XYZ file of C-alpha atoms in Angstrom:
404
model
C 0.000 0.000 0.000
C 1.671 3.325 -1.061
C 1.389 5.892 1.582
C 0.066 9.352 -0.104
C 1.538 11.810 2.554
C -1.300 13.005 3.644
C -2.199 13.383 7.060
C -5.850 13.536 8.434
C -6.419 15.909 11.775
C -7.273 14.148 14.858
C -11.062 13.491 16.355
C -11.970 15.179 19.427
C -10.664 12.147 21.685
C -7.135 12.396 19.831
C -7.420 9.668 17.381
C -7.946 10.138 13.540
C -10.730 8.655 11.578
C -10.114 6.214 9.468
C -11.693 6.222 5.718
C -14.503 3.389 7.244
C -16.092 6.222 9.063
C -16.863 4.270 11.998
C -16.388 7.304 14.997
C -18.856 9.497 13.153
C -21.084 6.614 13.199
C -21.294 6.257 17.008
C -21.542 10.021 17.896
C -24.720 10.006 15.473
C -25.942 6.765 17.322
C -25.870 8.389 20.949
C -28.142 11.731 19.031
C -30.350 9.541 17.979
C -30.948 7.614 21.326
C -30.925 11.164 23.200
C -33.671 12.724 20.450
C -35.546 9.379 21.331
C -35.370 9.503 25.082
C -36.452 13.233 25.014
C -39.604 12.675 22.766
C -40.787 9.833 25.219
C -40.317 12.415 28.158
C -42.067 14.888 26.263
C -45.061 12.875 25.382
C -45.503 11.757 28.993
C -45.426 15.203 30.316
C -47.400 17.278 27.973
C -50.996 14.809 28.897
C -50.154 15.274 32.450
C -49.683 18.750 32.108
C -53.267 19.147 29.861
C -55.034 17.162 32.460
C -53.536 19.313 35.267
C -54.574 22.690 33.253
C -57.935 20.977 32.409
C -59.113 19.890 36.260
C -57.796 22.935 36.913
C -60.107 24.994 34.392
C -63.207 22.494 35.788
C -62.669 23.230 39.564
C -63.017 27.224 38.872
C -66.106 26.534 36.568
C -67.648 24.582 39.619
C -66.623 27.344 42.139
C -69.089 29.736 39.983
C -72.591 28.794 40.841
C -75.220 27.974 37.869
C -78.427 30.024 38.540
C -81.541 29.836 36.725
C -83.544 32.989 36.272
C -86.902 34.791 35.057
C -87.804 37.419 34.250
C -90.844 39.491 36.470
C -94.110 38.871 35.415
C -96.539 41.743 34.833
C -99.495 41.381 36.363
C -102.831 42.834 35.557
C -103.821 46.321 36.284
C -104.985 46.264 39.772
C -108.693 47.289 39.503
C -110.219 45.783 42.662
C -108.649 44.828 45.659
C -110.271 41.916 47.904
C -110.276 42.091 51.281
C -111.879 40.110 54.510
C -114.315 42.031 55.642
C -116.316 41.667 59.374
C -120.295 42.405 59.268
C -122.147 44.426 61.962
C -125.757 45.238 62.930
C -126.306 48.999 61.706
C -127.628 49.910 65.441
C -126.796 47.201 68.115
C -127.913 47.626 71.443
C -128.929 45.481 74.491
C -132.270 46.757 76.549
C -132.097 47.260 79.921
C -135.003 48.193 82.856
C -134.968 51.334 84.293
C -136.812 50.403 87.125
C -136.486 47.256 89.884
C -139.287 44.524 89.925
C -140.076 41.301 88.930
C -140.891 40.369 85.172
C -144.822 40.414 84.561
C -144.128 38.935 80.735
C -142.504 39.003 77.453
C -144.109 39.533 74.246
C -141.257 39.090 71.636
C -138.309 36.303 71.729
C -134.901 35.811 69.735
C -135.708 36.538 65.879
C -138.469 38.365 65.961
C -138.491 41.201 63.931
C -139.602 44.670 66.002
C -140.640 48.144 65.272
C -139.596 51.101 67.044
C -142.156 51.551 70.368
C -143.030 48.042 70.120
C -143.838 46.989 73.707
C -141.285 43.748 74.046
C -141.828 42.965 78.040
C -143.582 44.116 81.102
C -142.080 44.915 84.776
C -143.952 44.353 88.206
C -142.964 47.635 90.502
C -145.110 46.854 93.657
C -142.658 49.584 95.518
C -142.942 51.555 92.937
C -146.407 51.622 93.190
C -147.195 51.719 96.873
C -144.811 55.304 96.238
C -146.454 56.738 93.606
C -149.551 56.529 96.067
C -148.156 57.819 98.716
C -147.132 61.075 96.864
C -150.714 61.547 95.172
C -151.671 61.613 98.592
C -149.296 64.031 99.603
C -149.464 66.555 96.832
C -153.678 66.453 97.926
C -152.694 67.042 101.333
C -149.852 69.993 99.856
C -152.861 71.329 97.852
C -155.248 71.594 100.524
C -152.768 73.306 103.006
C -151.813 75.636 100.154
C -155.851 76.338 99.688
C -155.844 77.065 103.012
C -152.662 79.465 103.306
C -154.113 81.620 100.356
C -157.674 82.220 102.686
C -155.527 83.015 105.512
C -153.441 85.564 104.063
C -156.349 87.139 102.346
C -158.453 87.876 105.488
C -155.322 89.031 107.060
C -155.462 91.144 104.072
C -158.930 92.306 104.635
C -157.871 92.805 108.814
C -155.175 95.252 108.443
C -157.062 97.652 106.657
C -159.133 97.872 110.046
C -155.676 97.523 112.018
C -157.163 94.568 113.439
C -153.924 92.533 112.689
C -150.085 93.672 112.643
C -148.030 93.493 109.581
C -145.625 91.465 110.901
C -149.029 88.488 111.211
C -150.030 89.584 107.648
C -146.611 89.141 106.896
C -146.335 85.471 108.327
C -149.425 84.836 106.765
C -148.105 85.532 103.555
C -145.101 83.722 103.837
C -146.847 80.842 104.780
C -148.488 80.869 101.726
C -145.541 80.952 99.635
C -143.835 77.922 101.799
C -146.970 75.927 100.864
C -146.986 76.590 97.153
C -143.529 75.068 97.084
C -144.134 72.272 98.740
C -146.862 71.613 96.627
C -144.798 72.195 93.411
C -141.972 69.800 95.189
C -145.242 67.158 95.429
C -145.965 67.334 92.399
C -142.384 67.052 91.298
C -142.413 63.694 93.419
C -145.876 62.305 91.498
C -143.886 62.847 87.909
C -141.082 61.261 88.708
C -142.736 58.061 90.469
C -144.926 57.990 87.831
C -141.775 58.306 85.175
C -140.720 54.934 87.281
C -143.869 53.357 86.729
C -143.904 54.005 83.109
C -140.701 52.086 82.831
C -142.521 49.125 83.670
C -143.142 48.853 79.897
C -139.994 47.865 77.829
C -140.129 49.135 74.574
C -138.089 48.542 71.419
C -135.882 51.679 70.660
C -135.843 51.218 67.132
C -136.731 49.014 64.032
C -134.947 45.636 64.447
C -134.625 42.288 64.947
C -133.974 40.542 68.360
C -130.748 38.827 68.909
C -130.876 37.637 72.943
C -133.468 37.167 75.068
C -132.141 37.115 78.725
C -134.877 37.118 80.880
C -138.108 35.241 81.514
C -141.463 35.400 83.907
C -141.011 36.237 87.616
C -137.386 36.868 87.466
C -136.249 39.102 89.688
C -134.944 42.812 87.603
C -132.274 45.008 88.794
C -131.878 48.375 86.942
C -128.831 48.945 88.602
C -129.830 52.584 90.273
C -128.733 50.788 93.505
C -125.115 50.075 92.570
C -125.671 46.455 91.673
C -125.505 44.743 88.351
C -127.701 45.708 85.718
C -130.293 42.765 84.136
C -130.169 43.001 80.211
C -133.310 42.314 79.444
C -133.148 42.022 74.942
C -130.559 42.082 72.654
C -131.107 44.215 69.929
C -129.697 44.712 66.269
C -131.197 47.014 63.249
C -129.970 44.835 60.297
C -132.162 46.663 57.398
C -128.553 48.207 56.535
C -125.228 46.346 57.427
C -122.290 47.971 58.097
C -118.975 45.777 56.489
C -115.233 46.870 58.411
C -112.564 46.146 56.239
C -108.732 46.602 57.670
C -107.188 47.896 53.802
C -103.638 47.461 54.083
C -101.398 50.822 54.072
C -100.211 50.746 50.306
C -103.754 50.639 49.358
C -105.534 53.462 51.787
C -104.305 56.324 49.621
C -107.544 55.633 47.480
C -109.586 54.124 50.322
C -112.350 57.291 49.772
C -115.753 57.604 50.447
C -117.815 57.022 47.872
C -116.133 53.943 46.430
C -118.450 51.613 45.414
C -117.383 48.173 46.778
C -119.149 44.490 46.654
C -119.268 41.846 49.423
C -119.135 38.231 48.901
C -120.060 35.378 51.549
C -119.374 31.581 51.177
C -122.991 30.988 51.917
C -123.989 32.973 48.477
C -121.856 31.753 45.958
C -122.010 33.623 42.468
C -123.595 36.721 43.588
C -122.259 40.267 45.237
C -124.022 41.997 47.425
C -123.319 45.920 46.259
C -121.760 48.152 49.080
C -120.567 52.063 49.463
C -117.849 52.885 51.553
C -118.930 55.349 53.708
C -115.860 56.480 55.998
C -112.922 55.615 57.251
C -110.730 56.154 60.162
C -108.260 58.714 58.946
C -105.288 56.907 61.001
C -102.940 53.809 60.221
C -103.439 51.358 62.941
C -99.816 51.653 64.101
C -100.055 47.731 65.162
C -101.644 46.271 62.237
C -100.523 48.841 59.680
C -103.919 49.151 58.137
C -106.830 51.577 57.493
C -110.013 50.897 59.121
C -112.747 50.958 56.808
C -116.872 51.261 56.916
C -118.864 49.697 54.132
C -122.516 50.155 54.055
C -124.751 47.562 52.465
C -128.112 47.704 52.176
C -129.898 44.604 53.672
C -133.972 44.950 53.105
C -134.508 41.384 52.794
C -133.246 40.375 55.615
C -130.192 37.550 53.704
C -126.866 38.810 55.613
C -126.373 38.337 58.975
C -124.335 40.502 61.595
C -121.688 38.855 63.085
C -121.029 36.742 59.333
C -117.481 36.834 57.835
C -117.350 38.172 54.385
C -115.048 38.988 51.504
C -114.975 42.500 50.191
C -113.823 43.585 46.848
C -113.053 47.334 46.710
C -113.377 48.966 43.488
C -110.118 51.478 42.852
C -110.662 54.418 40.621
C -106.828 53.734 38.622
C -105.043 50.604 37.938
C -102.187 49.716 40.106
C -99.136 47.640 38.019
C -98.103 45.302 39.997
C -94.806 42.699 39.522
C -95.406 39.177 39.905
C -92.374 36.824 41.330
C -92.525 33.381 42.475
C -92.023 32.639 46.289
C -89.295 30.820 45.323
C -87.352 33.850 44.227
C -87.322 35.367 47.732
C -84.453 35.784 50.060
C -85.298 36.295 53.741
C -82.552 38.085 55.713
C -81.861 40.809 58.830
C -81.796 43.269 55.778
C -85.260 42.459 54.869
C -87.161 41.192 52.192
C -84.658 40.630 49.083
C -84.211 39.281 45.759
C -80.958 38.298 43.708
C -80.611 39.638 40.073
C -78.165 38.986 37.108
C -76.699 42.497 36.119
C -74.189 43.119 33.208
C -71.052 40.545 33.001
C -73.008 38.263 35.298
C -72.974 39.589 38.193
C -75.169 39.140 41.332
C -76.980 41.704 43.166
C -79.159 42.306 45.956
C -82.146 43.989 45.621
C -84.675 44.715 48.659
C -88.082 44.925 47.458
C -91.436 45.661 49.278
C -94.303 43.468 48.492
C -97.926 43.257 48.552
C -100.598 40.801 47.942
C -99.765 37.410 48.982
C -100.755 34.728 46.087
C -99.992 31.646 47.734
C -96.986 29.980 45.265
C -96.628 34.365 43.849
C -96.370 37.327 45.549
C -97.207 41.321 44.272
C -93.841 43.448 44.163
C -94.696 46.998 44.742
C -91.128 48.631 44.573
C -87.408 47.481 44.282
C -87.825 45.656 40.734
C -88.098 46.914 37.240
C -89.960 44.849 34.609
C -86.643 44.044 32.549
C -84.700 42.637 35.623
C -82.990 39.173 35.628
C -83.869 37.469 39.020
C -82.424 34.402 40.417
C -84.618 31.198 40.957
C -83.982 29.695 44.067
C -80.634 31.677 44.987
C -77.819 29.689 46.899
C -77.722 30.893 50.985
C -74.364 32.201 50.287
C -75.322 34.539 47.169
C -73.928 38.108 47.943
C -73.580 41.313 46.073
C -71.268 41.101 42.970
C -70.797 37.851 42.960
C -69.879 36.282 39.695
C -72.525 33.336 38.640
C -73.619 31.511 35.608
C -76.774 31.830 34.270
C -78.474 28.036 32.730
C -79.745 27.641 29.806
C -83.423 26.760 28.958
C -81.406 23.143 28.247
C -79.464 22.750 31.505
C -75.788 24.285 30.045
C -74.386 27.119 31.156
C -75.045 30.647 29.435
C -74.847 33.886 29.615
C -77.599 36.503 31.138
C -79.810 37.917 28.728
């Protein structure tokens, strides 16, 4: 083999490659098995790393709560308002004596129907009458002493023109005169007022009615209570020709609570039909415990169907129409702030809203203030919800969306 001369330069570990190649060969061998190792590191870490990022991702979607919402509904304009009502007699009295005795007898009993001076009972005074006897027969024995007097002090008139008698007797005589007409007026005086006493012996109805109670029955023993003890009620009495309907209207509705609204009472026993009513007055004041306005409705009862004492339902007509929001129960929030509501506002986020209410629908309930009609409110809202809050709003499907 002839030796050209010419020299190759060494490798990097001092020794010179031959023309077989066979040290370039191994360094390419150990790239190779490094590029290999590194991919297979690579594609083990990268799905780990996804996953991480991934469960990462789900666990802040979960820590925003999903919400379902509506929007308020808008009610009907409030035209009539109903209301329970409580019905009274027009007039209701009870009827008591006036005078003590025993009772002689009754002419009317519970139901019957009375006009005024009817004569519903009679009393037995014997005191009173043994009295009233006794001072007829004093004012006749007044009247004849008075008689008397007056002849006396006329003669004595006649006398002392002849000086046959002093002035000072014509005098007495005069004065005795006087004394007796007094106590003659002061007999008669006594004769009125036992026979006033006697009079009362008759009860008679005060007015046109019906009667409710009778207390009282033959030979019991009547105490008008002149002596300091307890007073017998005799009759119970009630004009029911016109009925008189008190309705408690809430606060938020007294501001048209007016006399002169025309108003119509319902009762279970009368189904279908409505009684027509006027309300008449009120009582000018909020009752500070109930927070309502106390209000009279007349309605007229000629035929005799409604009762006093009968629960009724009362439907006051208002003179505008009163927009009202309508929200499911299930919308509310009860809390030491009050009454609220969550709502979605813009880049879905909560808020609390309070709101005042009004009518109570049983499963819906009347919001008066605190909502507008194009507000986003939360259906069933978590216990935790608070102001600016971020949530996500569902979908009519169940997925997650955005508020409208």
């Amino acid at each position: 083999m002839i030796d050209s001369g010419e020299s190759r330069p060494p490798s990097r570990s001092g020794e010179y490659r031959d023309s077989g190649g066979h040290p370039r060969q191994g360094v390419l061998a150990g790239v190779v098995v490094l590029g290999v190792a590194a991919t297979l590191v690579v594609a083990g870490i990268v799905p780990r790393l996804k996953a991480k990022a991934a469960l990462l991702k789900e666990t802040r979607d979960l820590a925003i709560p999903t919400v379902s919402v509506i929007h308020p509904k808008l009610g009907a304009l409030q035209t009539e308002i109903v209301l329970p009502g409580n019905i009274q007699a027009f007039s209701n009295s009870p009827i008591y004596a006036r005078t003590n005795g025993y009772l002689k007898k009754w002419y009317v009993d519970i139901g019957a129907r009375v006009k005024a001076g009817q004569l519903l009972a009679e009393i037995e005074t014997p005191e009173v009458d043994q009295q009233l006897d006794q001072a007829r027969a004093d004012l006749k024995t007044a009247q004849a002493n008075y008689r008397l007097a007056g002849i006396t002090a006329e003669r004595y008139q006649g006398l002392l023109k002849s000086d046959s008698v002093s002035k000072q007797d014509v005098d007495n005589a005069s004065g005795d005169l006087d004394a007796r007409k007094a106590m003659v007026a002061s007999a008669e005086s006594n004769v009125k007022r036992l026979e006033q006493l006697q009079s009362f012996e008759k009860i008679y109805a005060p007015f046109d009615g019906v009667i409710t109670a009778r207390n009282t029955d033959i030979g019991h023993l009547i105490d008008s209570g002149a002596a300091g003890g307890a007073a017998t009620e005799l009759f119970h009495m009630a004009a029911i020709h016109k009925l008189r309907v008190y309705v408690n209207v809430p606060q938020q509705y007294s501001q048209f609570a007016r006399p002169g609204l025309t108003a119509d009472v319902t009762l279970l026993e009368f189904p279908g039909r409505r009684f027509k009513g006027t309300l008449v007055r009120t009582a000018n004041s909020i009752d500070v415990a109930t927070r309502t306005l106390l209000t009279e409705v007349d309605v007229d009862n000629a035929r005799g169907e409604l009762l006093p004492g009968a629960y009724a339902e009362v439907r006051l007509q208002a003179p505008a129409g009163i927009p009202a929001l309508i929200l499911p129960v299930s919308t509310l929030i009860f809390r030491s702030e009050g009454l609220q509501v969550g709502t979605v506002q813009k880049g879905n986020r909560a808020a609390l809203n309070s709101i005042t209410v009004g009518r109570d629908l049983g499963t819906e309930v009347e919001v008066l203030s605190g909502l507008t009609p194009d507000a986003v409110v939360i259906v069933n809202p978590p216990d935790s919800l608070i102001s600016g809050e971020t949530v996500r709003v569902a979908t009519d499907q169940g997925t997650p969306g955005a508020a409208q």
